[in-house]
mmCIF file of C-alpha atoms in Angstrom:
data_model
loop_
_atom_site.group_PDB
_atom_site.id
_atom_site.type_symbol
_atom_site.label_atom_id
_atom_site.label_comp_id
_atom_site.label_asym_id
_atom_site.label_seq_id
_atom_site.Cartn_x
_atom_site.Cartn_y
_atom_site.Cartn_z
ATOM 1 C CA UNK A 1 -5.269 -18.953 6.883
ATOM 2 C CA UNK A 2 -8.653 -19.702 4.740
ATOM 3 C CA UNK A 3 -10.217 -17.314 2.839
ATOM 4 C CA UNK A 4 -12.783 -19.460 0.751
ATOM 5 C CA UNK A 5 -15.701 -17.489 0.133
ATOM 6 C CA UNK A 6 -18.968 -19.119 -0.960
ATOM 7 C CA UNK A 7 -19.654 -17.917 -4.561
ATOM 8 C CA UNK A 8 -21.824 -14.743 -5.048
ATOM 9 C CA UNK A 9 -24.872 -15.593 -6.958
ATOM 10 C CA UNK A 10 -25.449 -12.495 -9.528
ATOM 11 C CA UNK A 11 -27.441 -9.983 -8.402
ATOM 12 C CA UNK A 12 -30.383 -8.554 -11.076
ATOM 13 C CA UNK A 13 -28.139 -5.435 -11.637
ATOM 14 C CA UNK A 14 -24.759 -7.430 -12.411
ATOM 15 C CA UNK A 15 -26.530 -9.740 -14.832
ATOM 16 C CA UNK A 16 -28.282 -7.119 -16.673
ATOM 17 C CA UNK A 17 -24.395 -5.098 -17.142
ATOM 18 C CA UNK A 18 -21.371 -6.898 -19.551
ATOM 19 C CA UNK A 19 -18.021 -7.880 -18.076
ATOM 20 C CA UNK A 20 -16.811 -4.770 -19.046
ATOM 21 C CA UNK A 21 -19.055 -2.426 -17.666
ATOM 22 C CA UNK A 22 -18.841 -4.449 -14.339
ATOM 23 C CA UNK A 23 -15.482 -4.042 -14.251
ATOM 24 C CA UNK A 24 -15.678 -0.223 -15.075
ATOM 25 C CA UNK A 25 -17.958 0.130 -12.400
ATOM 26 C CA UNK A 26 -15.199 -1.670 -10.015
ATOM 27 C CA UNK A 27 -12.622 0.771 -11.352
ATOM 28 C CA UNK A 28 -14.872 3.538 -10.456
ATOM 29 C CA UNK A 29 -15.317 2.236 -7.091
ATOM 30 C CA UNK A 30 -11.690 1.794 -6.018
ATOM 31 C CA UNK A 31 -11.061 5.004 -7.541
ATOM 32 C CA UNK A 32 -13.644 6.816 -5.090
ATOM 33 C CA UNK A 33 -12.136 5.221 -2.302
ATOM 34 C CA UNK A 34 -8.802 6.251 -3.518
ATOM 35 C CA UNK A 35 -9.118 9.681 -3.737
ATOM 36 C CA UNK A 36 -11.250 9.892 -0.637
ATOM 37 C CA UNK A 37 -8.106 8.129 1.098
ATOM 38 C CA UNK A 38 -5.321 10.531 -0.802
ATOM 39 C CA UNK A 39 -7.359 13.368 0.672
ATOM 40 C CA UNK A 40 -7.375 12.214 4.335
ATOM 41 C CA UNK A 41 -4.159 11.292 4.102
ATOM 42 C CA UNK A 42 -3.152 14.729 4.339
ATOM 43 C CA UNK A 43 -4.543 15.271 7.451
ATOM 44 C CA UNK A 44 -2.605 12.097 8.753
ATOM 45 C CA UNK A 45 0.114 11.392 6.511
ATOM 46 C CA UNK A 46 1.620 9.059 9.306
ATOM 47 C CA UNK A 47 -1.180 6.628 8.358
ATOM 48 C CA UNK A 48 -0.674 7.564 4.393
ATOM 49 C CA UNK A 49 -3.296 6.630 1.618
ATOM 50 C CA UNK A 50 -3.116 2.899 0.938
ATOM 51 C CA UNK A 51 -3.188 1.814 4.607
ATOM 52 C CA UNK A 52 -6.574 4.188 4.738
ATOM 53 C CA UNK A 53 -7.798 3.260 1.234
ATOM 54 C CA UNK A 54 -7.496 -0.657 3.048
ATOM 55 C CA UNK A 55 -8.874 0.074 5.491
ATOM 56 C CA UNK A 56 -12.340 1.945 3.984
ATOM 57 C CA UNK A 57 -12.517 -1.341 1.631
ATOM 58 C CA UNK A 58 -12.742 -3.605 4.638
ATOM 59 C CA UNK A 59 -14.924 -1.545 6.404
ATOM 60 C CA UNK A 60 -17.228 -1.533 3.249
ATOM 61 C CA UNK A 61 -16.959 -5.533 3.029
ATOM 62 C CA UNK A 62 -17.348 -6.169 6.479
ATOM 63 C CA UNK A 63 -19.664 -3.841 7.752
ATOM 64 C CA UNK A 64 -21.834 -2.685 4.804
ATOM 65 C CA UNK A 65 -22.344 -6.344 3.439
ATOM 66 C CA UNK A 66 -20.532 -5.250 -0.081
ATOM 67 C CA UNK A 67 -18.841 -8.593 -0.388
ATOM 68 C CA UNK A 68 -20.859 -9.541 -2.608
ATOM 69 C CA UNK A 69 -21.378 -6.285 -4.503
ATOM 70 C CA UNK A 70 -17.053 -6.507 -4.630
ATOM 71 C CA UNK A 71 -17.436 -10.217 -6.375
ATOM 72 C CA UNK A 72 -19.914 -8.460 -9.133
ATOM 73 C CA UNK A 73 -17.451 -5.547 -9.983
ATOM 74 C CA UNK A 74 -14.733 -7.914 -10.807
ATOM 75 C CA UNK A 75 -12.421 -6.072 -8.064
ATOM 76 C CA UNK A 76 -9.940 -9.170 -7.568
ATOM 77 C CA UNK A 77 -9.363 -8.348 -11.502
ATOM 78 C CA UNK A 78 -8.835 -4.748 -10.525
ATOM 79 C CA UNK A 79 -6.629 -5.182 -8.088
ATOM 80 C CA UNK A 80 -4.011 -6.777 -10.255
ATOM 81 C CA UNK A 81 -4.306 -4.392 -13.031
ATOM 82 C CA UNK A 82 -3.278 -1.848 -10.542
ATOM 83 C CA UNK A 83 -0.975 -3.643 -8.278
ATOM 84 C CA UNK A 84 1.286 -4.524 -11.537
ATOM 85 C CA UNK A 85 0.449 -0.980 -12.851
ATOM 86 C CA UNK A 86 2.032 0.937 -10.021
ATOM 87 C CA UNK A 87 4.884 -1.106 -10.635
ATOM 88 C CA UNK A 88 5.371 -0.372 -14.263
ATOM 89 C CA UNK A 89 4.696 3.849 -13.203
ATOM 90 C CA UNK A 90 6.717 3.533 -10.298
ATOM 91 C CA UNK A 91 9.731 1.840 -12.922
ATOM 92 C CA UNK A 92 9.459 5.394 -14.855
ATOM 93 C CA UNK A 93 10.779 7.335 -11.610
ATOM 94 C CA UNK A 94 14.028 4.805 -10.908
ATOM 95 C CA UNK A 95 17.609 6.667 -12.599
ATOM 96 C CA UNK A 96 19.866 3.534 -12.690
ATOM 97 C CA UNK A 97 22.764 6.017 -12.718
ATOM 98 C CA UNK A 98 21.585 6.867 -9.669
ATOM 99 C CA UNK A 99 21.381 3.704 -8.492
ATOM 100 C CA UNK A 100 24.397 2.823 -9.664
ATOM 101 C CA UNK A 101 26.530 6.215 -8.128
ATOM 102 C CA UNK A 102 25.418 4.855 -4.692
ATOM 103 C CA UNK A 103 25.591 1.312 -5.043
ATOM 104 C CA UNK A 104 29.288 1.080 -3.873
ATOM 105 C CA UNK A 105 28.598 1.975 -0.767
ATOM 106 C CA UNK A 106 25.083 1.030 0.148
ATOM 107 C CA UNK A 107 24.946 -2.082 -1.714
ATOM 108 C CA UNK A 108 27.551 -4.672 0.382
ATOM 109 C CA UNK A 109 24.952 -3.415 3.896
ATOM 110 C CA UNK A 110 21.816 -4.239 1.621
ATOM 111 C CA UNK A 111 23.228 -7.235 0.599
ATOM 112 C CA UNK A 112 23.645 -7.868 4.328
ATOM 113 C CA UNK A 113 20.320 -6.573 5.451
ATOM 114 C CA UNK A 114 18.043 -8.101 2.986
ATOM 115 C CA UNK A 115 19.673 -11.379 3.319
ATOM 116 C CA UNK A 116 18.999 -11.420 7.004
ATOM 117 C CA UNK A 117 15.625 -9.927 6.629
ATOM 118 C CA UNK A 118 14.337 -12.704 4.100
ATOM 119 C CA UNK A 119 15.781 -15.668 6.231
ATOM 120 C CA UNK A 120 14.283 -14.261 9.263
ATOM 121 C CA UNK A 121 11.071 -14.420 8.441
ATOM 122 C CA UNK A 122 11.391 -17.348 6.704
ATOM 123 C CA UNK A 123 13.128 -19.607 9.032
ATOM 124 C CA UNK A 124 11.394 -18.044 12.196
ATOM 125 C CA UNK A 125 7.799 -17.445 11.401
ATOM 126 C CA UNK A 126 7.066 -21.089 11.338
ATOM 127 C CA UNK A 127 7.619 -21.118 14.869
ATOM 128 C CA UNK A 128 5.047 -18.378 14.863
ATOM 129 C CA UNK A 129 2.180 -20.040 12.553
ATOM 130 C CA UNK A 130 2.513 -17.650 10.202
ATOM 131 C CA UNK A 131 1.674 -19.425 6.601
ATOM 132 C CA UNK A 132 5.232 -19.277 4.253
ATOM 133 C CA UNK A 133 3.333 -16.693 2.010
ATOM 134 C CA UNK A 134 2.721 -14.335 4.394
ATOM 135 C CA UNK A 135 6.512 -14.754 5.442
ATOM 136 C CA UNK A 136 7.319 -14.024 2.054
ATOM 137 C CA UNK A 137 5.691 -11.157 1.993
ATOM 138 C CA UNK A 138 6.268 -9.644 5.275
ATOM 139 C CA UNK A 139 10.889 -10.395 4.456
ATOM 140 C CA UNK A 140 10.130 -8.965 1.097
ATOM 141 C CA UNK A 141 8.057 -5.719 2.183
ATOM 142 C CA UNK A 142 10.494 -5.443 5.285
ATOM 143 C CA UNK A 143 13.585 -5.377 3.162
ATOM 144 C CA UNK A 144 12.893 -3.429 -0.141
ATOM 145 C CA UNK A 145 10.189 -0.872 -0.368
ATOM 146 C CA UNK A 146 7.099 -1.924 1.941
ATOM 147 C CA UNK A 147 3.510 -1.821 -0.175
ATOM 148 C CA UNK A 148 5.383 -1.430 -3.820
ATOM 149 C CA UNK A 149 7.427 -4.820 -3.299
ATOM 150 C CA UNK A 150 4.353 -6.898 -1.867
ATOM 151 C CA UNK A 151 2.557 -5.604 -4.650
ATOM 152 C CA UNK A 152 5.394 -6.861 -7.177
ATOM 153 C CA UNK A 153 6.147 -10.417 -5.326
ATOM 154 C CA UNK A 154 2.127 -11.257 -4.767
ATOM 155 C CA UNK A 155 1.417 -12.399 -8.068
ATOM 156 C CA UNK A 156 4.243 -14.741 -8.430
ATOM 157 C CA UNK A 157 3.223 -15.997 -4.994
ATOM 158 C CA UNK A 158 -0.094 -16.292 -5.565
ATOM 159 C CA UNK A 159 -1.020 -14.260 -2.519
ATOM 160 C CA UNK A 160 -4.368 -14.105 -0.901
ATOM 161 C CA UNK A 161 -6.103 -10.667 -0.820
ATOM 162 C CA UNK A 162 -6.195 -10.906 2.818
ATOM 163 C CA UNK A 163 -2.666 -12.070 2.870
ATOM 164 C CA UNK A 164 -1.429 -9.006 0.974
ATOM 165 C CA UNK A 165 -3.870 -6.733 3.377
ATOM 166 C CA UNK A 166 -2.612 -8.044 6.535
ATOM 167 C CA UNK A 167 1.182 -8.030 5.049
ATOM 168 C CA UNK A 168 1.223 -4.480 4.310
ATOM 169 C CA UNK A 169 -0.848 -3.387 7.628
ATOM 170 C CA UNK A 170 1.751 -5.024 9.580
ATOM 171 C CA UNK A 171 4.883 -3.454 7.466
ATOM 172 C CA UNK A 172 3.014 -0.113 7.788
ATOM 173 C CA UNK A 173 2.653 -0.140 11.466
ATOM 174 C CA UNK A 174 6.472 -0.324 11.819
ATOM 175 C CA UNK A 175 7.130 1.624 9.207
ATOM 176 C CA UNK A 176 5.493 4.714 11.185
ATOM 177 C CA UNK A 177 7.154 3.537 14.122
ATOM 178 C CA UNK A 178 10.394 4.203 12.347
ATOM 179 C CA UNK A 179 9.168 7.660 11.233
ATOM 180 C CA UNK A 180 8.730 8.467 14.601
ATOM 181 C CA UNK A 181 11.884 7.180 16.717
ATOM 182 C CA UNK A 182 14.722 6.764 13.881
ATOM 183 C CA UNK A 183 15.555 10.713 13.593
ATOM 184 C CA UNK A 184 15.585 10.913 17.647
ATOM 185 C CA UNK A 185 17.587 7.600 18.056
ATOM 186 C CA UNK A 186 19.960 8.841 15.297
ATOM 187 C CA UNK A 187 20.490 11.937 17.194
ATOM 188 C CA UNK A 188 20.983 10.120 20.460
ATOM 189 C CA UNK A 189 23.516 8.092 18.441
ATOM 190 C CA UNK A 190 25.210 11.038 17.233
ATOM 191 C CA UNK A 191 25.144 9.631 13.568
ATOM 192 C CA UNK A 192 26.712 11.830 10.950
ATOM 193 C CA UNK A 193 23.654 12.469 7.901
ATOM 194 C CA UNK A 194 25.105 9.646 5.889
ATOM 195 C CA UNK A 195 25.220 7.832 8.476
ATOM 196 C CA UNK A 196 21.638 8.207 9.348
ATOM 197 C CA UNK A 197 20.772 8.578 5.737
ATOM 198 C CA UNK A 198 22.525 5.145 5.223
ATOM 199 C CA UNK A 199 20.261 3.691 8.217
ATOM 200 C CA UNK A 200 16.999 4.958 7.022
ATOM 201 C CA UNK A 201 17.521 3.941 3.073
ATOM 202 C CA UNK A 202 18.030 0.453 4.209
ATOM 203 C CA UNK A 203 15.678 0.067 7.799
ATOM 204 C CA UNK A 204 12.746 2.353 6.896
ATOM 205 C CA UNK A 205 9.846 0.451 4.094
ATOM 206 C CA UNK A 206 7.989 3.339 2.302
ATOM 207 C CA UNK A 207 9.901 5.770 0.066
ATOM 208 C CA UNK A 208 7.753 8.509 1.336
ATOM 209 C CA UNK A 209 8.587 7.588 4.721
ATOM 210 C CA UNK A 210 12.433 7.286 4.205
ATOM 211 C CA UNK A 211 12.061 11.169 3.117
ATOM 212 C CA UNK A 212 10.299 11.732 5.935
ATOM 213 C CA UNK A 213 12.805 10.511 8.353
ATOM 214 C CA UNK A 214 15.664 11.419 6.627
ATOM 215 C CA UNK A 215 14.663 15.054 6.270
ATOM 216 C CA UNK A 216 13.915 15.001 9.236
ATOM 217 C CA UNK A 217 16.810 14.525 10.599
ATOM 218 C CA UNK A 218 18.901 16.845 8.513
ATOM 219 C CA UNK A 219 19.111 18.093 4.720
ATOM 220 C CA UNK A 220 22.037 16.067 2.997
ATOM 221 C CA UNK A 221 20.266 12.878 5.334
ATOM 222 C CA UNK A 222 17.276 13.230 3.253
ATOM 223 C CA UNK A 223 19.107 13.154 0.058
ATOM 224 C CA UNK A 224 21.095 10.468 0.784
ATOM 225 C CA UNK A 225 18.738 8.321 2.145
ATOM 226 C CA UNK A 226 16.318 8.711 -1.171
ATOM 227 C CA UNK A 227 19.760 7.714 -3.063
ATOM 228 C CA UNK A 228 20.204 4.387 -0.622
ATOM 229 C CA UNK A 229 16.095 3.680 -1.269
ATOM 230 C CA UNK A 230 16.581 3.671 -4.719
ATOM 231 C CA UNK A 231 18.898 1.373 -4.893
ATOM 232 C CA UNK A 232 16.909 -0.597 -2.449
ATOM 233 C CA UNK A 233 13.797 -0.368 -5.266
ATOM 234 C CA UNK A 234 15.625 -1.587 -7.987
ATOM 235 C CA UNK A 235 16.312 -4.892 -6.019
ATOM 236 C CA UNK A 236 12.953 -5.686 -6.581
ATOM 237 C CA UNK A 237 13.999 -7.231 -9.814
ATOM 238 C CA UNK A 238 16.080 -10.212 -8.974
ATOM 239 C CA UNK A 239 14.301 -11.196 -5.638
ATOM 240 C CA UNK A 240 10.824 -11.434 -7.311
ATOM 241 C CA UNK A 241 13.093 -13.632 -10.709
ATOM 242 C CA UNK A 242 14.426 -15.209 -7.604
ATOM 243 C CA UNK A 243 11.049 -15.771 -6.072
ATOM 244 C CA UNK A 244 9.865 -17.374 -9.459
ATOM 245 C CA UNK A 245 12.657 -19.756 -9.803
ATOM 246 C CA UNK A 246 12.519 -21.239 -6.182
ATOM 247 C CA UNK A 247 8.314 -21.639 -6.351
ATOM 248 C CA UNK A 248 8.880 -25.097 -6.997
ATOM 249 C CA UNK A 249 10.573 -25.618 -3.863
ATOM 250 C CA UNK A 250 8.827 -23.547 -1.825
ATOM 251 C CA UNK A 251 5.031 -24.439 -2.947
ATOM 252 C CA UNK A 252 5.186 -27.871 -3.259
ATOM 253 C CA UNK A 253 2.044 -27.491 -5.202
ATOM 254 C CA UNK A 254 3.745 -25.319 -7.954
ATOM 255 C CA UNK A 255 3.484 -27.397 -11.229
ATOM 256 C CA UNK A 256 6.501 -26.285 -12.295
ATOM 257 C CA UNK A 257 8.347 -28.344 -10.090
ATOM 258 C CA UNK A 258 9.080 -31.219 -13.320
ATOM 259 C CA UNK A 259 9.773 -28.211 -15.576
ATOM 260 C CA UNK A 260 13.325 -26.837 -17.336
ATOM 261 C CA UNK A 261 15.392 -24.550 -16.216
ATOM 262 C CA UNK A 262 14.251 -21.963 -19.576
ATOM 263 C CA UNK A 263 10.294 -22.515 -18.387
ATOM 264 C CA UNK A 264 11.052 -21.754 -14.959
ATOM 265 C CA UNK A 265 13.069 -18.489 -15.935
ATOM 266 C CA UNK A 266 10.156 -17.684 -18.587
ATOM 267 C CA UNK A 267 7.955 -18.238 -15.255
ATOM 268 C CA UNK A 268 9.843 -16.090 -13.123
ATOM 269 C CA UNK A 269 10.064 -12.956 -14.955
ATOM 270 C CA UNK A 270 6.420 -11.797 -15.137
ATOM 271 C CA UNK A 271 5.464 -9.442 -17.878
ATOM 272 C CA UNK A 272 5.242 -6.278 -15.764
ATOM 273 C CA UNK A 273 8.409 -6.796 -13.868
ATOM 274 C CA UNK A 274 9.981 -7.054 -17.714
ATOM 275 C CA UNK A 275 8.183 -3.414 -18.395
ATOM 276 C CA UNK A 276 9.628 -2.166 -14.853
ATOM 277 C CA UNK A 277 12.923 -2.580 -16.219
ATOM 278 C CA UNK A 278 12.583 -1.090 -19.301
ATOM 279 C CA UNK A 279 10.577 1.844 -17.710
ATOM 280 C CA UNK A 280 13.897 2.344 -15.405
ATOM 281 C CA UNK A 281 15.981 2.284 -18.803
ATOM 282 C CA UNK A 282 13.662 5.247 -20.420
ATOM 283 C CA UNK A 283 13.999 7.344 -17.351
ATOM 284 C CA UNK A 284 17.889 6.077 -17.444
ATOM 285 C CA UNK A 285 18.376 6.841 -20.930
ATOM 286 C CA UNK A 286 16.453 10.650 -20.761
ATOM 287 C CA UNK A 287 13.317 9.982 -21.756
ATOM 288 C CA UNK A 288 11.025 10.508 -19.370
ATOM 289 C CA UNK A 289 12.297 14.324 -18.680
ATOM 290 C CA UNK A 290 11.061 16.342 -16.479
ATOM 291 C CA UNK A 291 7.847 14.295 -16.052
ATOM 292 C CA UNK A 292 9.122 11.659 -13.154
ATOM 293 C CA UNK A 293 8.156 13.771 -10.178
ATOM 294 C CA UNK A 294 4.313 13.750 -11.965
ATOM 295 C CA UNK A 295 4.935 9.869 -12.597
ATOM 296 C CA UNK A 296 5.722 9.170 -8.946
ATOM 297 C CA UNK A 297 2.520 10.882 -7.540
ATOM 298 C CA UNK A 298 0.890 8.674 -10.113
ATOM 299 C CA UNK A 299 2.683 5.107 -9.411
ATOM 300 C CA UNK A 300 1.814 6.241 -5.493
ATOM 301 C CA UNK A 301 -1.771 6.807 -6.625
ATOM 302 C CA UNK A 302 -2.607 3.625 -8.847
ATOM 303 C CA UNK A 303 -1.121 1.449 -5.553
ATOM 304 C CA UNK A 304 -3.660 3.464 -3.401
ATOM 305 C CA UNK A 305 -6.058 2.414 -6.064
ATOM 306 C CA UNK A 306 -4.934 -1.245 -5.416
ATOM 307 C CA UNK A 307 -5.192 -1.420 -1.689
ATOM 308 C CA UNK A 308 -8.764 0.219 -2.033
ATOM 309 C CA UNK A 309 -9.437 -3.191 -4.015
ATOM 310 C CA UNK A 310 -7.206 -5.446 -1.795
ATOM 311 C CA UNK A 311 -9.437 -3.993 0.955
ATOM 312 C CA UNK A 312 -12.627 -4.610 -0.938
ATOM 313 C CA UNK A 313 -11.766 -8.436 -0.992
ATOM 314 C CA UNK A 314 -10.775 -8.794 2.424
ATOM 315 C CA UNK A 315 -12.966 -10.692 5.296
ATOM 316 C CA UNK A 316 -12.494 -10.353 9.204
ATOM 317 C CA UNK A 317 -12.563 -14.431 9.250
ATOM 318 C CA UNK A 318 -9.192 -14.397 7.717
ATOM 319 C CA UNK A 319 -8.039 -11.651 9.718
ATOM 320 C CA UNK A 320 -9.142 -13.385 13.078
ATOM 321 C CA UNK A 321 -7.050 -16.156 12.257
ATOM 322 C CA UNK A 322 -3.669 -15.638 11.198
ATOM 323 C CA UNK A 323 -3.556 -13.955 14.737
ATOM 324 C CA UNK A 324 -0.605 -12.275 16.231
ATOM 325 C CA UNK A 325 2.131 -14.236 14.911
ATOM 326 C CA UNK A 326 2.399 -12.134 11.646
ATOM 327 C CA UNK A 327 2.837 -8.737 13.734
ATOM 328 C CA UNK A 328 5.337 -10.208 16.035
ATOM 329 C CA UNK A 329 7.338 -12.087 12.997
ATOM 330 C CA UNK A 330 6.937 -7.888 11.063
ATOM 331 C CA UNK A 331 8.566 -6.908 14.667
ATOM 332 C CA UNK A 332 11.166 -9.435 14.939
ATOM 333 C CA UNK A 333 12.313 -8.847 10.889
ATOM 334 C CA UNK A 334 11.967 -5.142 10.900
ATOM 335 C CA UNK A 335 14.671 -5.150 14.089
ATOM 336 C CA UNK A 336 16.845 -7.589 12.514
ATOM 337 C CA UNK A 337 17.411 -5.163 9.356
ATOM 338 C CA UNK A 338 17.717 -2.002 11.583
ATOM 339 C CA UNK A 339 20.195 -3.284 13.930
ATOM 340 C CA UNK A 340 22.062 -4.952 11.080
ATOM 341 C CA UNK A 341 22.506 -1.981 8.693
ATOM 342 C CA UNK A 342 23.797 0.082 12.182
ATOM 343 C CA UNK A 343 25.992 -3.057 13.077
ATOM 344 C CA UNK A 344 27.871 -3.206 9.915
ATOM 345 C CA UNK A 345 28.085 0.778 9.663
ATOM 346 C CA UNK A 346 29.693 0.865 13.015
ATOM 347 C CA UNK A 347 32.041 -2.005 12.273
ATOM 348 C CA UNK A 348 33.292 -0.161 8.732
ATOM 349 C CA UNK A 349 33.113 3.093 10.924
ATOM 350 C CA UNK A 350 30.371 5.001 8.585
ATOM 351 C CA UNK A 351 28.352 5.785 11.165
#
């Protein structure tokens, strides 16, 4: 998939305004599309604010010719200040005791289901086209937590902006399909609520849309299914390490191929997934208080800040021509993990 853009020439404005104001003025931006998007989503919340806030910064690249306003407000530098941003907030939510009550149970099936959906994707979307990064992303998004875990495994993979659009437009669209049919089909199935709430926490992306379904379905569903999700987030930590370490192998053109196994490690770990885990220790350890409910709203809001800029840099070219293969390869991964959590629930009888 290209995405080589000719470079923007400066416009009179841009040269006339520091780096710093141009990059205030691309904060500014994404943050008007961002709250225009949080508001709308709440009159569709099946769509939900990043997808929309995506969406109204490709329509303003594509159709309003603002590509090259987007290159003068530094958004590509805005975008990753908010992608690994949301990350940090969203650590300040996580209760590893939590986590940790539930794990048990939930974590031998999201061993299971993340396993498979990582090496479907991986192994079958080259029969698709689909580049490895977008594979990457689409098993990773799939598995853990949908936009949040794209936004934490793009930097180490170097993702394209269009990549990480199309990636999270194609976990979204399933994700709402799951909204939709999961309560129903777990009805039809006659699951018990942790039954369901064990099927949702591990096949449904978005935390907002695990509530959804799992409250949906019953009560002590929706509570146990937030439990199972968290534990799901937290695995964010040691796929995106894990991620790191195997670049060499999987980029060919990683430089660190020659390197130690310390450098490599040092590689692995970026900065902000270090300050996720020690966010999740504050909130562990008390001292966030009462405040995570605020903080989560806020993580939610600095990734719809993100996709506003992810949207910004994206082009239709690139879009055009990674085709369907991605969709069918978010299809084919998102039923893998759904019929494999309810596969090993019925074989352990949980269901």
């Amino acid at each position: 998939m290209n995405d080589s853009v000719q470079p923007a020439s400066p416009a009179p404005w841009a040269i006339a305004l520091s780096p710093r104001a141009r990059l205030a003025a691309g904060v500014g931006l994404c943050l008007l599309i961002a709250v225009v998007a949080w508001y709308a989503a709440q009159f569709v919340p099946l769509v939900g604010a990043p997808i929309i806030a995506i969406l109204i910064g490709v329509l303003l690249t594509n159709l309003a010719g603002s590509a090259r306003v987007a290159s003068q407000l530094r958004i590509k530098d805005v975008s990753g200040y908010a992608l690994r941003g949301g990350i940090v907030i969203l650590g300040l939510t996580l209760n590893l005791k939590d986590v940790a009550a539930s794990g048990a149970t939930s974590l031998p099936i999201l061993a299971l289901t993340i396993t498979l959906g990582l090496a479907f994707p991986l192994l079958i979307g080259k029969l698709f086209g689909v580049h490895w990064r977008m594979r990457c992303l689409i098993g990773m998004g799939t598995t853990i937590c949908g936009a949040s875990a794209i936004a934490a495994l793009a930097p180490v993979l170097r993702a394209k902006t269009e990549e990480i659009a199309y990636s999270i437009s194609v976990i979204f669209f399933f994700n709402m399909l799951a909204v939709i049919i999961f309560p129903a089909l777990g009805h039809l199935l006659h699951l018990s609520d942790d039954g369901f709430g064990m099927w949702s926490g591990t096949a449904v992306n978005d935390t907002s849309a695990v509530v959804a379904a799992g409250f949906a379905y019953s009560h002590a569903a929706g509570v146990y299914a937030t439990i199972v999700k968290l534990t799901r987030t937290t695995l964010i930590i040691p796929l995106v390490i894990g991620f790191g370490l195997l670049m060499p192998w999987i980029d060919p053109d990683t430089s660190a191929g020659g390197t130690h196994l310390g450098a490599r490690v040092k590689q692995a770990l970026p900065w902000f997934i270090g300050m996720f885990i020690v966010a999740s220790l504050l909130n562990t350890l008390g001292l966030v208080g009462p405040f995570a409910p605020q903080l989560q709203l806020l993580a939610r809001f600095v990734l719809v800040v993100a996709g506003a800029a992810v949207g910004l840099q994206a082009h239709w070219r690139a879009f055009a021509g990674a085709g369907a293969g991605p969709l069918l390869l978010g299809m084919g991964t998102w039923a893998v993990v759904a019929l494999s959590s309810l596969a090993v629930q019925a074989w352990t009888n949980m269901m």
